[in-house]
XYZ file of N, CA and C in Angstrom:
189
model
N 0.866 -1.168 0.000
C 0.000 0.000 0.000
C 0.912 1.231 0.000
N 0.641 2.165 -0.920
C 1.503 3.347 -0.944
C 1.163 4.292 0.208
N 2.067 5.217 0.454
C 1.940 6.089 1.631
C 0.640 6.879 1.661
N 0.244 7.456 0.521
C -0.967 8.282 0.507
C -2.215 7.444 0.777
N -2.274 6.258 0.201
C -3.420 5.378 0.454
C -3.476 4.985 1.926
N -2.311 4.709 2.475
C -2.239 4.332 3.894
C -2.694 5.484 4.788
N -2.242 6.686 4.483
C -2.654 7.870 5.248
C -4.158 8.066 5.146
N -4.690 7.947 3.936
C -6.136 8.106 3.737
C -6.924 7.068 4.527
N -6.446 5.835 4.504
C -7.145 4.778 5.239
C -7.060 5.010 6.745
N -5.893 5.421 7.223
C -5.745 5.743 8.648
C -6.715 6.849 9.055
N -6.786 7.899 8.247
C -7.687 9.015 8.553
C -9.140 8.563 8.564
N -9.486 7.712 7.606
C -10.872 7.212 7.532
C -11.223 6.399 8.777
N -10.334 5.506 9.199
C -10.588 4.682 10.382
C -10.574 5.511 11.655
N -9.697 6.512 11.718
C -9.676 7.393 12.891
C -10.981 8.177 13.007
N -11.466 8.669 11.867
C -12.744 9.395 11.841
C -13.882 8.485 12.286
N -13.904 7.265 11.746
C -14.954 6.317 12.104
C -14.907 6.013 13.602
N -13.718 5.777 14.123
C -13.559 5.473 15.547
C -14.082 6.634 16.392
N -13.750 7.863 16.012
C -14.189 9.029 16.772
C -15.710 9.198 16.706
N -16.292 8.989 15.533
C -17.748 9.093 15.390
C -18.454 8.055 16.257
N -17.935 6.845 16.271
C -18.521 5.793 17.104
C -18.388 6.140 18.582
N -17.232 6.650 18.978
C -17.018 7.033 20.377
C -17.993 8.129 20.791
N -18.223 9.080 19.912
C -19.160 10.171 20.197
C -20.575 9.638 20.353
N -20.964 8.750 19.457
C -22.316 8.190 19.530
C -22.514 7.370 20.807
N -21.518 6.570 21.175
C -21.593 5.792 22.420
C -21.709 6.738 23.605
N -20.885 7.751 23.621
C -20.890 8.720 24.719
C -22.246 9.411 24.846
N -22.814 9.796 23.727
C -24.125 10.455 23.744
C -25.202 9.543 24.322
N -25.178 8.287 23.950
C -26.166 7.347 24.478
C -25.939 7.075 25.965
N -24.679 6.954 26.362
C -24.381 6.624 27.759
C -24.709 7.764 28.718
N -24.852 8.964 28.207
C -25.205 10.105 29.066
C -26.671 10.089 29.496
N -27.471 9.316 28.811
C -28.899 9.269 29.135
C -29.119 8.583 30.481
N -30.115 9.061 31.194
C -30.431 8.488 32.507
C -31.049 7.096 32.367
N -31.775 6.884 31.282
C -32.452 5.605 31.077
C -32.280 5.193 29.628
N -31.970 3.937 29.406
C -31.847 3.405 28.053
C -32.866 2.301 27.840
N -33.502 2.337 26.691
C -34.405 1.253 26.329
C -33.554 0.021 25.998
N -34.167 -1.147 25.985
C -33.405 -2.343 25.589
C -32.778 -2.190 24.195
N -33.498 -1.544 23.300
C -32.968 -1.319 21.950
C -31.724 -0.420 21.991
N -31.759 0.616 22.809
C -30.604 1.506 22.947
C -29.424 0.781 23.595
N -29.711 -0.101 24.526
C -28.636 -0.888 25.144
C -27.972 -1.803 24.115
N -28.788 -2.408 23.256
C -28.237 -3.250 22.188
C -27.427 -2.406 21.206
N -27.926 -1.211 20.940
C -27.221 -0.291 20.031
C -25.835 0.053 20.589
N -25.763 0.348 21.880
C -24.472 0.663 22.504
C -23.519 -0.527 22.375
N -24.020 -1.724 22.636
C -23.182 -2.923 22.519
C -22.648 -3.062 21.097
N -23.515 -2.863 20.123
C -23.118 -2.957 18.716
C -22.082 -1.879 18.368
N -22.325 -0.660 18.810
C -21.398 0.443 18.536
C -20.027 0.188 19.162
N -20.029 -0.337 20.379
C -18.756 -0.621 21.053
C -17.968 -1.696 20.305
N -18.664 -2.687 19.761
C -17.984 -3.723 18.980
C -17.390 -3.130 17.703
N -18.146 -2.238 17.054
C -17.643 -1.575 15.852
C -16.438 -0.692 16.187
N -16.540 0.005 17.307
C -15.455 0.885 17.747
C -14.188 0.070 18.001
N -14.325 -1.066 18.642
C -13.177 -1.932 18.906
C -12.579 -2.462 17.600
N -13.431 -2.827 16.658
C -12.940 -3.302 15.362
C -12.171 -2.188 14.645
N -12.669 -0.963 14.733
C -11.973 0.171 14.122
C -10.624 0.393 14.798
N -10.600 0.274 16.099
C -9.343 0.448 16.843
C -8.340 -0.640 16.454
N -8.815 -1.871 16.325
C -7.949 -2.973 15.904
C -7.367 -2.709 14.514
N -8.212 -2.215 13.614
C -7.749 -1.921 12.246
C -6.707 -0.803 12.264
N -6.939 0.218 13.069
C -5.960 1.301 13.196
C -4.625 0.755 13.691
N -4.682 -0.115 14.677
C -3.465 -0.716 15.221
C -2.712 -1.483 14.130
N -3.451 -2.258 13.333
C -2.833 -3.020 12.243
C -2.165 -2.095 11.234
N -2.859 -1.027 10.866
C -2.312 -0.097 9.881
C -1.065 0.606 10.403
N -1.083 0.948 11.667
C 0.072 1.644 12.245
C 1.274 0.712 12.398
N 1.011 -0.564 12.605
C 2.092 -1.546 12.790
C 2.693 -2.016 11.480
N 1.903 -1.968 10.425
C 2.361 -2.491 9.135
C 3.575 -1.707 8.635
N 4.513 -2.410 8.026
C 5.676 -1.704 7.478
C 5.249 -0.721 6.389
N 5.916 0.387 6.344
C 5.558 1.453 5.388
C 5.898 1.124 3.986
């Protein structure tokens, strides 16, 4: 993967991770969550972790 593609992919995954973190944070601030919202948080956290794992892989990969 060339440098520019790698940078673009890193930026995309970082943006996705931040958006997911914001959405989780917004939901967790609520005093009460419906069962559907609780499932949504679980799903978002799994996506956030997958994004973090991908970022780690991209950062570790040789340039």
